[in-house]
XYZ file of C-alpha atoms in Angstrom:
123
model
C 14.865 39.440 -31.975
C 13.162 36.829 -34.115
C 11.952 33.631 -32.454
C 9.949 30.712 -33.658
C 7.036 29.221 -31.771
C 9.080 26.238 -30.564
C 11.806 28.373 -28.990
C 11.124 29.600 -25.481
C 11.327 33.326 -25.012
C 13.839 34.381 -22.429
C 12.573 36.701 -19.761
C 14.411 38.302 -16.911
C 13.335 36.987 -13.503
C 11.705 39.591 -11.270
C 14.022 41.390 -8.885
C 13.741 40.324 -5.272
C 14.797 43.769 -3.991
C 11.949 46.059 -2.951
C 11.751 49.119 -5.129
C 12.086 52.564 -3.548
C 8.775 54.400 -3.196
C 8.231 57.167 -5.701
C 8.811 60.647 -4.309
C 5.658 62.745 -4.215
C 5.839 66.323 -5.435
C 2.919 68.654 -5.928
C 1.910 72.260 -5.533
C 0.538 71.362 -2.102
C 3.792 69.698 -0.979
C 6.657 71.985 -2.055
C 10.060 70.557 -2.797
C 12.644 71.991 -0.398
C 16.404 72.197 -0.532
C 18.705 70.991 2.239
C 18.269 74.350 4.020
C 14.487 73.844 4.279
C 13.874 76.647 1.775
C 12.070 76.026 -1.524
C 14.301 76.579 -4.579
C 14.142 79.966 -6.331
C 12.093 78.765 -9.359
C 9.487 77.239 -7.039
C 9.401 80.430 -4.935
C 8.776 82.486 -8.116
C 5.906 80.242 -9.194
C 4.401 80.280 -5.689
C 4.573 84.079 -5.430
C 2.835 84.552 -8.798
C 0.196 81.857 -8.211
C -0.747 82.887 -4.676
C -0.895 86.613 -5.481
C -3.086 85.803 -8.493
C -5.495 83.905 -6.220
C -5.786 86.912 -3.897
C -6.090 89.636 -6.537
C -8.103 87.752 -9.140
C -5.686 88.967 -11.835
C -3.006 87.017 -13.664
C 0.547 88.246 -13.002
C 2.610 89.379 -15.994
C 6.011 88.555 -14.510
C 8.153 88.204 -11.422
C 10.647 91.048 -11.786
C 12.708 90.405 -8.649
C 13.325 87.601 -6.186
C 15.692 87.497 -3.236
C 16.200 85.214 -0.249
C 15.668 86.723 3.192
C 16.089 85.479 6.752
C 12.323 84.832 6.839
C 12.089 83.054 3.436
C 11.743 84.905 0.116
C 10.789 88.384 -1.094
C 9.547 88.925 -4.661
C 8.266 91.748 -6.868
C 5.372 90.621 -9.044
C 4.075 92.739 -11.948
C 0.291 92.754 -12.510
C -1.992 94.538 -15.014
C -4.440 96.502 -12.862
C -6.350 98.271 -15.636
C -6.268 97.214 -19.289
C -6.474 100.030 -21.820
C -6.195 100.502 -25.555
C -3.515 100.924 -26.716
C -1.826 98.312 -24.535
C 1.046 100.684 -23.715
C -1.369 102.850 -21.690
C -2.489 99.951 -19.445
C -1.970 100.553 -15.723
C 0.507 98.143 -14.134
C 1.403 97.538 -10.494
C 4.428 96.060 -8.734
C 3.511 94.011 -5.688
C 6.033 93.139 -2.984
C 5.317 89.555 -1.922
C 6.794 87.929 1.209
C 6.995 84.125 1.324
C 8.009 81.857 4.202
C 10.818 79.290 3.606
C 8.222 76.711 2.465
C 7.016 79.117 -0.247
C 3.707 80.106 1.361
C 2.563 83.724 1.040
C 2.859 85.603 4.330
C 2.249 89.206 3.185
C 1.926 91.399 0.116
C 1.620 95.088 -0.655
C 1.444 97.240 -3.761
C 4.811 98.945 -4.107
C 3.994 101.197 -7.092
C 1.666 101.845 -10.030
C 2.763 102.875 -13.520
C 1.749 102.708 -17.170
C 3.123 99.845 -19.226
C 5.014 102.293 -21.482
C 6.779 103.929 -18.501
C 10.528 103.383 -18.307
C 12.428 103.429 -14.980
C 14.794 106.355 -14.701
C 18.130 106.283 -12.854
C 18.175 108.024 -9.481
C 14.480 107.480 -8.789
């Protein structure tokens, strides 16, 4: 819009209604669904992040996630021993148990395998 100096600029008067406070979300304050359980994507991130803090190793992936009566259960894949070639690196699957808020309650190593290993049916 083009105006000249003599023409007053029109501005919208400020609203008299109070604005709603912004909702805070952070890693410390997990977002929960109506059931009080964090959503699946948040549970996956929490499982990987918290296991990484305990083990001191970065997780490669979350290969399984399922809701339970106690919260969430996940399988997290971690490189335990890096080797050359990469296909001979030793991997581990960790079973991670989270409460409904997404906090780690327990973990255990479920199995170890080489990166090149393929799951076989009937195992």
